[in-house]
Coordinates of C-alpha atoms in Angstrom, one line a residue:
M1 CA 15.7 -18.4 6.2
S2 CA 17.9 -16.0 8.2
S3 CA 17.0 -12.3 8.5
T4 CA 20.1 -11.3 6.5
A5 CA 19.2 -13.6 3.6
S6 CA 15.6 -12.5 3.8
S7 CA 16.6 -8.8 3.6
F8 CA 18.9 -9.3 0.7
Q9 CA 16.2 -11.4 -1.0
A10 CA 13.8 -8.4 -0.5
L11 CA 16.5 -6.2 -2.0
G12 CA 16.7 -8.5 -5.0
R13 CA 13.0 -8.4 -5.5
L14 CA 13.0 -4.6 -5.3
L15 CA 15.8 -4.4 -7.9
R16 CA 13.8 -6.6 -10.2
Y17 CA 10.8 -4.4 -9.7
A18 CA 12.9 -1.3 -10.3
R19 CA 14.6 -2.6 -13.5
G20 CA 13.0 0.3 -15.4
Y21 CA 15.0 2.7 -13.2
R22 CA 18.3 0.9 -13.9
R23 CA 20.0 3.8 -15.7
R24 CA 19.1 6.2 -12.9
I25 CA 20.4 3.8 -10.2
I26 CA 23.7 3.3 -12.1
A27 CA 24.1 7.1 -12.6
A28 CA 23.3 7.8 -8.9
S29 CA 25.7 5.0 -7.7
L30 CA 28.5 6.3 -10.0
C31 CA 28.2 9.8 -8.5
S32 CA 28.3 8.3 -5.0
I33 CA 31.5 6.4 -5.9
L34 CA 33.2 9.4 -7.4
N35 CA 32.2 11.7 -4.5
K36 CA 33.8 9.3 -2.0
L37 CA 37.0 9.0 -4.1
F38 CA 37.3 12.8 -4.1
D39 CA 36.4 12.8 -0.4
I40 CA 39.3 10.6 0.7
A41 CA 41.8 12.4 -1.6
P42 CA 42.5 15.4 0.8
E43 CA 44.0 13.0 3.4
I44 CA 46.4 11.7 0.8
L45 CA 47.3 15.2 -0.1
I46 CA 48.0 16.1 3.5
G47 CA 50.6 13.2 3.6
V48 CA 52.1 14.4 0.4
A49 CA 52.3 17.9 1.8
I50 CA 54.1 16.7 4.9
D51 CA 56.5 14.8 2.5
V52 CA 57.1 18.0 0.6
V53 CA 57.9 20.0 3.8
V54 CA 60.2 17.3 5.2
N55 CA 62.0 16.1 2.1
Q56 CA 61.6 19.1 -0.3
E57 CA 63.7 18.4 -3.4
E58 CA 63.7 14.7 -2.7
S59 CA 59.9 14.5 -2.1
F60 CA 57.4 12.4 -4.1
V61 CA 56.2 15.5 -6.0
A62 CA 59.7 16.5 -6.9
G63 CA 59.9 13.2 -8.9
L64 CA 57.1 14.5 -11.0
G65 CA 59.2 17.4 -12.3
F66 CA 58.4 20.1 -9.8
T67 CA 61.8 20.7 -8.3
T68 CA 61.3 23.6 -5.8
A69 CA 59.3 23.2 -2.6
Q70 CA 57.3 26.4 -3.6
E71 CA 56.3 24.8 -6.9
Q72 CA 55.3 21.7 -5.2
I73 CA 53.1 23.5 -2.7
L74 CA 51.4 25.5 -5.5
V75 CA 50.7 22.2 -7.4
L76 CA 49.2 20.7 -4.2
G77 CA 47.0 23.8 -3.7
A78 CA 45.7 23.5 -7.2
L79 CA 45.0 19.8 -6.8
T80 CA 43.2 20.5 -3.5
F81 CA 41.0 23.1 -5.3
F82 CA 40.0 20.6 -8.0
I83 CA 39.5 17.8 -5.5
W84 CA 37.2 19.9 -3.4
A85 CA 35.3 21.1 -6.4
G86 CA 34.9 17.6 -7.7
E87 CA 33.7 16.3 -4.3
S88 CA 31.1 19.2 -4.2
L89 CA 29.9 18.6 -7.7
F90 CA 29.4 14.9 -7.3
E91 CA 27.8 15.3 -3.9
Y92 CA 25.3 17.7 -5.5
L93 CA 24.7 15.2 -8.3
F94 CA 24.2 12.1 -6.1
Q95 CA 21.9 14.1 -3.9
I96 CA 19.7 15.1 -6.8
L97 CA 19.8 11.7 -8.4
W98 CA 19.1 9.6 -5.3
R99 CA 16.4 11.9 -4.0
N100 CA 14.6 12.2 -7.3
L101 CA 14.8 8.4 -7.7
A102 CA 13.4 8.0 -4.2
Q103 CA 10.5 10.3 -5.1
R104 CA 9.8 8.7 -8.4
L105 CA 10.1 5.1 -7.2
Q106 CA 7.9 5.6 -4.1
A107 CA 5.2 7.3 -6.2
D108 CA 5.2 4.6 -8.8
L109 CA 5.3 1.8 -6.2
R110 CA 2.4 3.3 -4.3
Q111 CA 0.4 3.7 -7.5
D112 CA 1.2 0.2 -8.7
A113 CA 0.2 -1.3 -5.3
Y114 CA -3.1 0.6 -5.3
E115 CA -4.0 -0.3 -8.8
H116 CA -3.1 -4.0 -8.1
A117 CA -5.3 -3.9 -5.0
Q118 CA -8.2 -2.6 -7.0
R119 CA -8.0 -5.7 -9.2
L120 CA -8.1 -8.1 -6.3
D121 CA -11.4 -9.9 -5.5
M122 CA -13.6 -8.8 -2.6
G123 CA -12.5 -11.8 -0.6
F124 CA -9.1 -10.2 -0.2
F125 CA -10.5 -7.1 1.3
E126 CA -12.8 -9.0 3.5
S127 CA -9.7 -10.8 5.0
K128 CA -7.5 -7.7 5.4
S129 CA -8.0 -4.7 7.5
S130 CA -8.1 -1.3 5.8
G131 CA -5.6 0.0 8.3
Q132 CA -3.0 -2.6 7.3
L133 CA -3.5 -1.8 3.6
V134 CA -3.2 1.9 4.2
A135 CA 0.0 1.4 6.3
T136 CA 1.5 -0.7 3.5
M137 CA 0.7 1.8 0.7
N138 CA 1.6 4.8 2.7
D139 CA 3.9 4.2 5.7
D140 CA 5.9 1.3 4.2
V141 CA 6.4 3.1 0.9
N142 CA 7.6 6.2 2.8
Q143 CA 10.0 4.0 4.8
L144 CA 11.6 2.8 1.5
E145 CA 11.8 6.4 0.3
R146 CA 13.8 7.3 3.4
F147 CA 16.3 4.5 2.7
L148 CA 16.8 5.6 -0.9
D149 CA 17.1 9.2 0.2
G150 CA 20.3 8.5 2.3
G151 CA 20.8 4.9 3.1
A152 CA 21.6 3.6 -0.3
N153 CA 24.3 6.2 -0.8
A154 CA 25.8 5.5 2.6
M155 CA 26.1 1.8 1.9
I156 CA 27.8 2.4 -1.4
Q157 CA 30.2 4.9 0.1
V158 CA 31.2 2.6 3.0
G159 CA 32.1 -0.1 0.4
V160 CA 34.1 2.4 -1.7
T161 CA 36.0 3.7 1.3
V162 CA 37.1 0.2 2.4
V163 CA 38.3 -0.7 -1.2
A164 CA 40.0 2.6 -2.0
V165 CA 41.7 3.2 1.3
G166 CA 42.7 -0.4 1.5
A167 CA 44.4 -0.1 -1.8
V168 CA 46.4 2.9 -0.6
F169 CA 47.3 1.1 2.6
F170 CA 48.7 -2.0 0.8
V171 CA 50.7 0.2 -1.5
L172 CA 52.3 2.1 1.3
S173 CA 52.8 -0.6 3.9
P174 CA 51.3 -4.1 3.7
L175 CA 52.1 -4.7 7.4
I176 CA 50.2 -1.6 8.6
A177 CA 47.4 -2.4 6.2
L178 CA 47.0 -5.8 7.8
L179 CA 46.9 -4.3 11.3
A180 CA 44.4 -1.6 10.2
F181 CA 42.1 -4.1 8.5
T182 CA 42.2 -6.5 11.4
P183 CA 39.0 -5.0 13.1
I184 CA 37.0 -4.9 9.8
P185 CA 35.9 -8.6 9.9
L186 CA 34.7 -8.0 13.5
I187 CA 32.9 -4.9 12.4
V188 CA 31.3 -6.6 9.5
W189 CA 30.4 -9.6 11.5
G190 CA 28.9 -7.4 14.2
A191 CA 26.9 -5.5 11.6
F192 CA 25.3 -8.6 10.2
Y193 CA 24.9 -10.1 13.7
F194 CA 22.9 -7.0 14.7
Q195 CA 21.1 -7.1 11.4
R196 CA 20.0 -10.7 12.0
K197 CA 18.8 -9.8 15.5
A198 CA 17.0 -6.6 14.4
G199 CA 15.3 -8.0 11.2
P200 CA 12.4 -9.9 12.9
L201 CA 12.1 -7.0 15.3
Y202 CA 11.6 -4.5 12.5
A203 CA 9.1 -6.8 10.8
D204 CA 7.2 -6.8 14.1
V205 CA 7.4 -2.9 14.1
R206 CA 5.8 -2.8 10.7
E207 CA 2.9 -5.1 11.9
R208 CA 2.3 -2.9 14.9
V209 CA 2.2 0.2 12.6
G210 CA -0.6 -1.6 10.6
D211 CA -2.5 -2.5 13.7
L212 CA -2.3 1.1 15.0
S213 CA -3.4 2.5 11.7
S214 CA -6.3 0.0 11.6
R215 CA -7.4 0.9 15.1
L216 CA -7.3 4.7 14.3
A217 CA -9.2 4.2 11.0
N218 CA -11.9 2.0 12.6
N219 CA -12.4 4.3 15.6
L220 CA -12.7 7.5 13.5
A221 CA -15.2 5.8 11.1
G222 CA -17.2 4.5 14.1
I223 CA -17.1 7.7 16.2
A224 CA -20.9 8.0 16.4
T225 CA -21.2 4.5 17.8
I226 CA -18.4 5.1 20.3
K227 CA -20.1 8.3 21.5
S228 CA -23.6 6.7 21.6
F229 CA -22.3 3.9 23.9
T230 CA -20.1 6.3 25.9
A231 CA -17.2 4.1 25.0
E232 CA -14.7 6.9 24.6
A233 CA -12.5 5.9 27.6
R234 CA -12.6 2.2 26.6
E235 CA -11.6 3.0 23.0
A236 CA -8.9 5.4 24.2
E237 CA -7.5 2.5 26.3
R238 CA -7.6 0.2 23.3
L239 CA -5.7 2.8 21.2
K240 CA -3.3 3.2 24.0
A241 CA -2.7 -0.5 24.1
A242 CA -2.0 -0.6 20.3
S243 CA 0.2 2.5 20.6
E244 CA 2.2 0.9 23.5
A245 CA 2.6 -2.3 21.5
Y246 CA 4.2 -0.2 18.7
V247 CA 6.4 1.6 21.2
E248 CA 7.4 -1.7 22.8
A249 CA 8.2 -3.2 19.4
N250 CA 10.4 -0.2 18.6
R251 CA 12.0 -0.4 22.0
R252 CA 13.2 -3.9 21.4
A253 CA 14.6 -3.0 18.0
I254 CA 16.3 0.1 19.3
R255 CA 17.9 -1.8 22.2
I256 CA 19.6 -4.1 19.6
S257 CA 20.6 -1.4 17.2
S258 CA 21.9 1.0 19.9
A259 CA 24.4 -1.6 21.1
F260 CA 26.2 -1.7 17.8
I261 CA 28.1 1.7 17.9
P262 CA 29.8 1.2 21.3
V263 CA 31.0 -2.3 20.3
I264 CA 32.3 -1.1 16.9
R265 CA 33.9 2.0 18.5
M266 CA 36.2 -0.2 20.5
A267 CA 37.1 -2.3 17.5
I268 CA 38.0 0.9 15.6
L269 CA 40.2 2.0 18.5
T270 CA 42.2 -1.2 18.2
G271 CA 42.8 -0.6 14.5
F272 CA 43.8 3.1 15.0
L273 CA 46.2 2.3 17.8
A274 CA 47.9 -0.4 15.8
T275 CA 48.5 2.1 12.9
F276 CA 49.5 4.9 15.2
T277 CA 52.0 3.0 17.3
V278 CA 53.5 0.5 14.8
G279 CA 53.6 3.0 12.0
G280 CA 55.2 5.6 14.3
M281 CA 57.9 3.1 15.3
M282 CA 58.6 2.3 11.6
A283 CA 58.9 6.0 10.8
L284 CA 61.3 6.6 13.7
R285 CA 63.5 3.7 12.4
G286 CA 63.4 5.1 8.9
E287 CA 61.5 2.2 7.6
L288 CA 58.5 4.3 6.6
N289 CA 58.4 7.7 4.9
V290 CA 57.1 10.5 7.3
G291 CA 54.6 11.6 4.7
A292 CA 53.4 8.1 4.2
Y293 CA 53.0 7.7 8.0
G294 CA 50.8 10.9 8.0
V295 CA 48.7 9.4 5.2
L296 CA 48.2 6.2 7.0
V297 CA 47.2 7.9 10.3
F298 CA 44.7 10.1 8.6
L299 CA 43.3 7.3 6.4
T300 CA 42.9 4.9 9.3
Q301 CA 40.2 7.1 10.7
R302 CA 38.8 7.7 7.3
L303 CA 38.7 3.9 6.8
L304 CA 37.3 2.8 10.2
W305 CA 35.3 5.7 11.5
P306 CA 32.6 5.6 8.7
L307 CA 32.0 2.0 9.7
T308 CA 30.3 3.2 12.9
G309 CA 27.6 4.5 10.5
L310 CA 26.9 0.9 9.5
A311 CA 24.6 0.7 12.5
Q312 CA 22.4 3.5 11.3
V313 CA 22.6 2.3 7.7
I314 CA 21.7 -1.2 8.6
D315 CA 19.0 0.0 10.9
L316 CA 17.5 2.0 7.9
F317 CA 18.1 -0.9 5.5
E318 CA 16.3 -3.4 7.8
R319 CA 13.3 -1.1 8.2
A320 CA 13.2 -0.5 4.5
M321 CA 13.4 -4.2 3.6
A322 CA 10.7 -5.1 6.1
S323 CA 8.5 -2.5 4.4
T324 CA 9.6 -3.7 0.9
R325 CA 8.6 -7.2 1.7
R326 CA 5.1 -6.1 2.7
I327 CA 4.7 -3.9 -0.4
L328 CA 6.0 -6.5 -2.8
D329 CA 3.9 -9.2 -1.1
L330 CA 0.9 -7.1 -1.8
L331 CA 1.9 -6.7 -5.4
A332 CA 2.5 -10.5 -5.6
T333 CA -1.1 -11.3 -4.3
P334 CA -2.6 -13.3 -7.2
I335 CA -5.5 -11.7 -9.1
R336 CA -8.2 -14.4 -9.0
V337 CA -10.8 -12.5 -11.1
R338 CA -9.2 -12.3 -14.5
D339 CA -10.3 -9.6 -16.9
A340 CA -11.2 -10.5 -20.5
A341 CA -10.5 -6.9 -21.4
D342 CA -10.7 -7.4 -25.2
R343 CA -14.2 -9.0 -25.2
P344 CA -17.0 -6.6 -24.2
L345 CA -20.6 -7.6 -23.7
A346 CA -22.5 -7.7 -26.9
D347 CA -24.1 -4.3 -27.5
P348 CA -26.9 -3.5 -26.9
V349 CA -27.2 -5.2 -23.6
R350 CA -30.7 -6.6 -23.2
G351 CA -30.2 -7.6 -19.5
E352 CA -31.1 -11.3 -19.4
V353 CA -29.4 -12.9 -16.3
R354 CA -28.9 -16.6 -15.6
F355 CA -27.4 -18.5 -12.7
E356 CA -26.6 -22.0 -13.9
D357 CA -26.0 -24.5 -11.1
V358 CA -23.9 -22.0 -9.3
A359 CA -21.9 -22.9 -6.2
F360 CA -19.6 -20.8 -4.0
R361 CA -18.3 -21.1 -0.5
Y362 CA -16.4 -18.6 1.7
G363 CA -13.1 -20.0 2.9
G364 CA -13.4 -18.9 6.5
S365 CA -17.1 -19.5 7.4
G366 CA -18.1 -22.1 4.8
A367 CA -21.2 -20.1 4.1
G368 CA -22.3 -19.5 0.5
V369 CA -24.6 -20.9 -2.1
E370 CA -25.1 -24.3 -3.7
G371 CA -26.8 -25.5 -6.9
I372 CA -28.5 -22.1 -7.7
D373 CA -30.5 -22.2 -10.9
L374 CA -32.3 -18.9 -11.6
A375 CA -33.2 -17.1 -14.8
V376 CA -34.3 -13.5 -15.1
P377 CA -35.6 -12.6 -18.6
A378 CA -34.6 -9.2 -19.9
G379 CA -36.9 -6.4 -18.5
H380 CA -38.2 -8.6 -15.7
T381 CA -37.9 -8.2 -11.9
L382 CA -36.5 -11.0 -9.7
A383 CA -36.7 -10.6 -5.9
L384 CA -34.5 -12.6 -3.5
V385 CA -35.7 -13.1 0.0
G386 CA -34.3 -15.0 2.9
A387 CA -32.7 -14.8 6.3
T388 CA -29.4 -12.9 6.8
G389 CA -26.5 -15.1 5.7
S390 CA -28.7 -17.3 3.4
G391 CA -26.6 -16.3 0.3
K392 CA -28.6 -13.5 -1.4
S393 CA -25.8 -11.0 -1.5
T394 CA -23.4 -13.7 -2.6
L395 CA -25.4 -14.0 -5.8
I396 CA -24.9 -10.3 -6.4
K397 CA -21.2 -10.6 -5.9
L398 CA -21.1 -13.5 -8.4
L399 CA -23.0 -11.5 -10.9
L400 CA -20.7 -8.5 -10.6
R401 CA -17.7 -10.8 -10.5
F402 CA -16.5 -9.6 -7.1
V403 CA -15.9 -13.3 -6.5
E404 CA -15.7 -16.3 -8.8
P405 CA -18.0 -19.3 -8.5
D406 CA -16.5 -22.6 -7.4
A407 CA -18.9 -24.3 -9.9
G408 CA -21.5 -23.4 -12.4
R409 CA -21.7 -20.2 -14.5
V410 CA -23.4 -16.8 -14.5
R411 CA -24.5 -15.5 -17.8
V412 CA -25.7 -12.1 -19.1
D413 CA -27.5 -12.2 -22.4
G414 CA -26.2 -15.7 -22.8
Q415 CA -22.5 -14.7 -22.4
P416 CA -20.6 -16.2 -19.5
V417 CA -19.6 -13.2 -17.3
D418 CA -16.1 -14.6 -16.9
S419 CA -15.6 -14.4 -20.7
V420 CA -16.3 -10.7 -21.1
S421 CA -14.5 -7.6 -19.9
L422 CA -15.1 -6.5 -16.3
A423 CA -15.6 -2.9 -17.5
S424 CA -18.4 -3.7 -19.9
L425 CA -20.1 -6.1 -17.4
R426 CA -20.1 -3.6 -14.5
R427 CA -21.1 -0.7 -16.8
A428 CA -24.2 -2.7 -17.6
I429 CA -25.1 -3.1 -13.9
G430 CA -26.2 -0.4 -11.5
L431 CA -25.8 -1.3 -7.8
V432 CA -27.7 0.3 -4.9
S433 CA -26.7 -1.3 -1.6
Q434 CA -27.9 -1.0 1.9
D435 CA -24.5 0.3 3.0
V436 CA -24.4 3.5 1.0
Y437 CA -20.9 4.9 0.4
L438 CA -20.7 8.5 -0.6
F439 CA -17.3 10.0 -1.5
E440 CA -16.1 13.3 0.1
G441 CA -17.2 16.0 -2.4
T442 CA -20.4 17.6 -3.5
V443 CA -23.8 16.1 -4.2
R444 CA -23.1 16.7 -7.9
D445 CA -19.8 14.7 -7.7
N446 CA -21.5 11.7 -6.1
I447 CA -24.5 11.5 -8.5
A448 CA -22.2 11.8 -11.5
Y449 CA -19.6 9.3 -10.0
G450 CA -20.4 6.7 -12.6
K451 CA -20.7 9.2 -15.5
P452 CA -18.3 12.1 -14.8
E453 CA -19.1 13.7 -18.1
A454 CA -22.8 14.0 -17.4
E455 CA -24.4 17.4 -18.0
E456 CA -26.4 19.1 -15.3
G457 CA -29.7 18.3 -16.9
E458 CA -28.9 14.6 -16.8
I459 CA -27.9 14.8 -13.2
I460 CA -31.1 16.7 -12.2
E461 CA -33.3 14.2 -14.2
A462 CA -31.6 11.2 -12.3
A463 CA -32.2 13.0 -9.0
R464 CA -35.9 13.6 -9.9
T465 CA -36.4 10.0 -10.8
A466 CA -34.8 8.9 -7.5
E467 CA -37.1 11.5 -5.8
A468 CA -34.0 13.2 -4.4
W469 CA -34.4 16.5 -6.2
D470 CA -36.7 18.2 -3.7
F471 CA -34.3 17.8 -0.8
I472 CA -31.3 18.7 -3.0
R473 CA -32.9 22.0 -4.0
A474 CA -33.4 22.8 -0.3
L475 CA -29.7 22.3 0.5
P476 CA -27.7 25.5 1.0
E477 CA -25.7 25.1 -2.2
G478 CA -27.9 22.7 -4.1
L479 CA -26.0 20.3 -6.2
D480 CA -22.7 21.9 -5.1
T481 CA -23.3 21.2 -1.4
P482 CA -20.5 19.2 0.2
V483 CA -21.7 15.9 1.6
G484 CA -18.8 15.3 4.0
E485 CA -16.7 12.2 4.5
R486 CA -18.9 9.2 3.7
G487 CA -21.9 11.6 3.4
V488 CA -22.1 12.4 7.1
R489 CA -23.8 15.7 6.4
L490 CA -26.9 14.0 5.0
S491 CA -29.5 11.8 6.5
G492 CA -29.7 8.0 5.9
G493 CA -32.7 8.4 3.6
Q494 CA -31.0 11.2 1.6
R495 CA -27.8 9.2 1.2
Q496 CA -29.9 6.3 -0.1
R497 CA -31.7 8.4 -2.6
L498 CA -28.4 9.8 -3.9
S499 CA -27.1 6.3 -4.2
L500 CA -30.2 5.4 -6.4
A501 CA -29.7 8.6 -8.5
R502 CA -26.0 7.7 -9.0
A503 CA -27.0 4.2 -10.3
L504 CA -29.8 5.6 -12.5
L505 CA -27.5 8.2 -14.2
K506 CA -25.6 5.2 -15.6
D507 CA -28.9 4.1 -17.2
P508 CA -27.9 0.5 -16.7
P509 CA -29.8 -2.3 -18.4
I510 CA -29.6 -4.3 -15.1
L511 CA -30.4 -2.6 -11.8
V512 CA -29.4 -4.4 -8.5
L513 CA -31.0 -3.3 -5.3
D514 CA -29.3 -5.0 -2.3
E515 CA -31.7 -4.2 0.6
A516 CA -31.8 -0.7 -0.6
T517 CA -34.9 0.2 1.5
S518 CA -34.1 -1.7 4.7
A519 CA -32.5 1.2 6.5
V520 CA -34.8 4.0 5.5
D521 CA -38.0 5.5 7.0
N522 CA -41.4 4.8 5.6
E523 CA -41.5 8.1 3.6
T524 CA -38.2 7.4 1.9
E525 CA -39.2 3.8 1.3
A526 CA -42.4 4.9 -0.4
A527 CA -40.4 7.4 -2.5
I528 CA -38.0 4.7 -3.6
Q529 CA -40.9 2.4 -4.4
R530 CA -42.5 5.0 -6.6
S531 CA -39.1 5.5 -8.3
L532 CA -38.7 1.8 -8.9
Q533 CA -42.1 1.5 -10.5
H534 CA -41.1 4.1 -12.9
I535 CA -37.5 2.9 -13.7
G536 CA -38.3 -0.8 -13.7
H537 CA -39.9 -0.6 -17.1
G538 CA -37.5 -1.7 -19.8
R539 CA -34.7 -2.9 -17.6
T540 CA -33.9 -6.0 -15.5
V541 CA -34.2 -5.5 -11.8
I542 CA -32.8 -7.9 -9.1
M543 CA -33.9 -7.0 -5.6
I544 CA -32.9 -8.2 -2.3
A545 CA -35.4 -7.3 0.4
H546 CA -36.4 -8.1 3.9
R547 CA -39.5 -6.0 3.7
L548 CA -41.8 -8.2 1.6
S549 CA -44.1 -5.3 0.9
T550 CA -41.5 -3.8 -1.5
I551 CA -41.4 -6.9 -3.8
V552 CA -45.1 -7.8 -4.2
H553 CA -45.0 -6.7 -7.8
A554 CA -41.9 -8.7 -8.8
D555 CA -42.2 -11.0 -11.7
E556 CA -40.6 -13.8 -9.7
I557 CA -39.7 -14.2 -6.0
A558 CA -37.0 -16.7 -5.0
V559 CA -36.8 -17.7 -1.3
I560 CA -33.2 -18.7 -0.4
E561 CA -32.4 -20.7 2.7
A562 CA -28.9 -22.0 3.6
G563 CA -27.6 -21.2 0.2
R564 CA -30.3 -23.0 -1.8
V565 CA -33.6 -21.9 -3.5
V566 CA -36.4 -23.5 -1.5
E567 CA -39.4 -21.7 -3.1
R568 CA -40.0 -19.6 -6.1
G569 CA -43.0 -18.0 -7.8
T570 CA -45.0 -14.8 -7.9
H571 CA -46.3 -13.2 -4.7
G572 CA -49.7 -14.7 -5.2
E573 CA -48.4 -18.1 -6.0
L574 CA -46.2 -18.2 -2.9
L575 CA -49.0 -17.1 -0.6
A576 CA -51.2 -19.8 -2.1
R577 CA -48.5 -22.4 -1.5
D578 CA -48.5 -21.5 2.2
G579 CA -44.8 -22.2 2.7
R580 CA -41.9 -20.2 4.1
Y581 CA -42.7 -17.0 2.2
A582 CA -46.4 -17.1 3.3
A583 CA -45.3 -17.5 6.9
Q584 CA -42.9 -14.6 6.7
W585 CA -45.6 -12.5 5.0
R586 CA -48.1 -13.1 7.8
V587 CA -45.4 -12.1 10.4
Q588 CA -44.7 -8.9 8.6
T589 CA -48.3 -8.0 8.1
G590 CA -49.3 -8.8 11.6
V591 CA -51.4 -11.9 10.7
V592 CA -49.5 -14.5 12.8
E593 CA -50.8 -18.0 13.1
A594 CA -49.6 -20.5 15.7
A595 CA -47.7 -22.5 13.1
D596 CA -45.7 -19.4 12.3
V597 CA -44.4 -18.9 15.8
P598 CA -41.1 -20.7 16.6
Q599 CA -41.5 -23.3 19.3
A600 CA -39.2 -23.2 22.3

């Protein structure tokens, strides 16, 4: 598909999306049309005024009943006032309408894109960089706003100018009209030629913007790692390379778009000279009224000169359509995890969890799980152990419906999780992961994230249960202490305890701990273990752990290897079986036998 067709296809998609704004678009377009009609009228009045001065009682205005030249001049003055007032009024109106439309549409488009992205499965986010998504929802939306602010009006007014002025030309002199319009096909062809050349270049510019945003976001998030490895110079060079790639992509697009105006200027000169010389000769021979000649000369510039603005308009249009494609492509990304919004989990939720012959594979790596059959009775604790990449966290994603199984079913209290609403399912599950994410705000805000209406007493109780209250009280502002972006003002152990408190405040029937103690110190681990012994009563707990000392009291332990359950039982049963779990236990407790040591 050519760039031109692709851009107009994107425009069509945008208009279909914006059908709810149809009345505003029609009103803004009508004001643009009327403004341009009033805008070209003074040139016609100039020609009529020349006709009055030259022909007086025999002028065109005299034929309307105004016999003296003085009356005719006064009439033209009054018309001039109303024309300028009309032009000013409709310019004000189209500015208001187009700019407000741009603001409303960009806000709604960004909101819709964000809300749609929130409904996409986790696999989508694992395949896309956050920088690209931020660039789409922010920079691309802003690019479309800039086009609606001025470019849409400019496109409409160029079209109105060609039609309206062309009609006047053909009424006054078909021959001069033909000569004046001769360059227009060249100008239009040149506009679309440059558009076709520039389209792919601007699409590349948008990609480079996403890459640059991604690089900046990643580097700022990983600034501590950069500093610790003294990699500042290297990362600065990488950023410079991404920035230079953006500059180079823009340079290629600018080189094409900048060539348009000089070429079009010469085509305009041809049309103007034809009108000027041929029309002048006809006026000298008496074949053309002097006033009409004046109108034609003035309108030739009014007709052709705005076409030089096509370069900027098409430049803006191409940038906007490249951005529009990215935004609408995001909105068109299929939602794979469907929400049965009208079917909540049966209340009260007891917390029984079953994995029935569940299979799932990641598209890129082929890793995943296969044939998983596990049952966790309500109020019991299941521990999942295994090497990194064995499939433990995949089971948690399947339970929370972050991804959908390729085969088998996951059930909560006997109900398939794909047949109940996502909100009721996820409200029933409290997740504490190894990678704690705290939002910028206060300690209070983060603990109450899952229950914003919680009272202070509830927040404090959750913090006490998570053994976080002692350190919170010691903070300068207590619960109102800002945690910083991603919780950077707190230690790793403190962040982990806040994460546990946040999950506990929900009071979920199912608590999921995804390696929640793997990145904390011994004191914090002991504190979390004491909390778990207290909160585990009466609720289902699913734990993923590398430290086997944290799961010895679990009702059942499942050892997962290469996506399959290879051992299961209690801690004592698995030690007695002397298999993989027992070997791992001996390694972690320092009782290593020769059979446990990998052979070279």
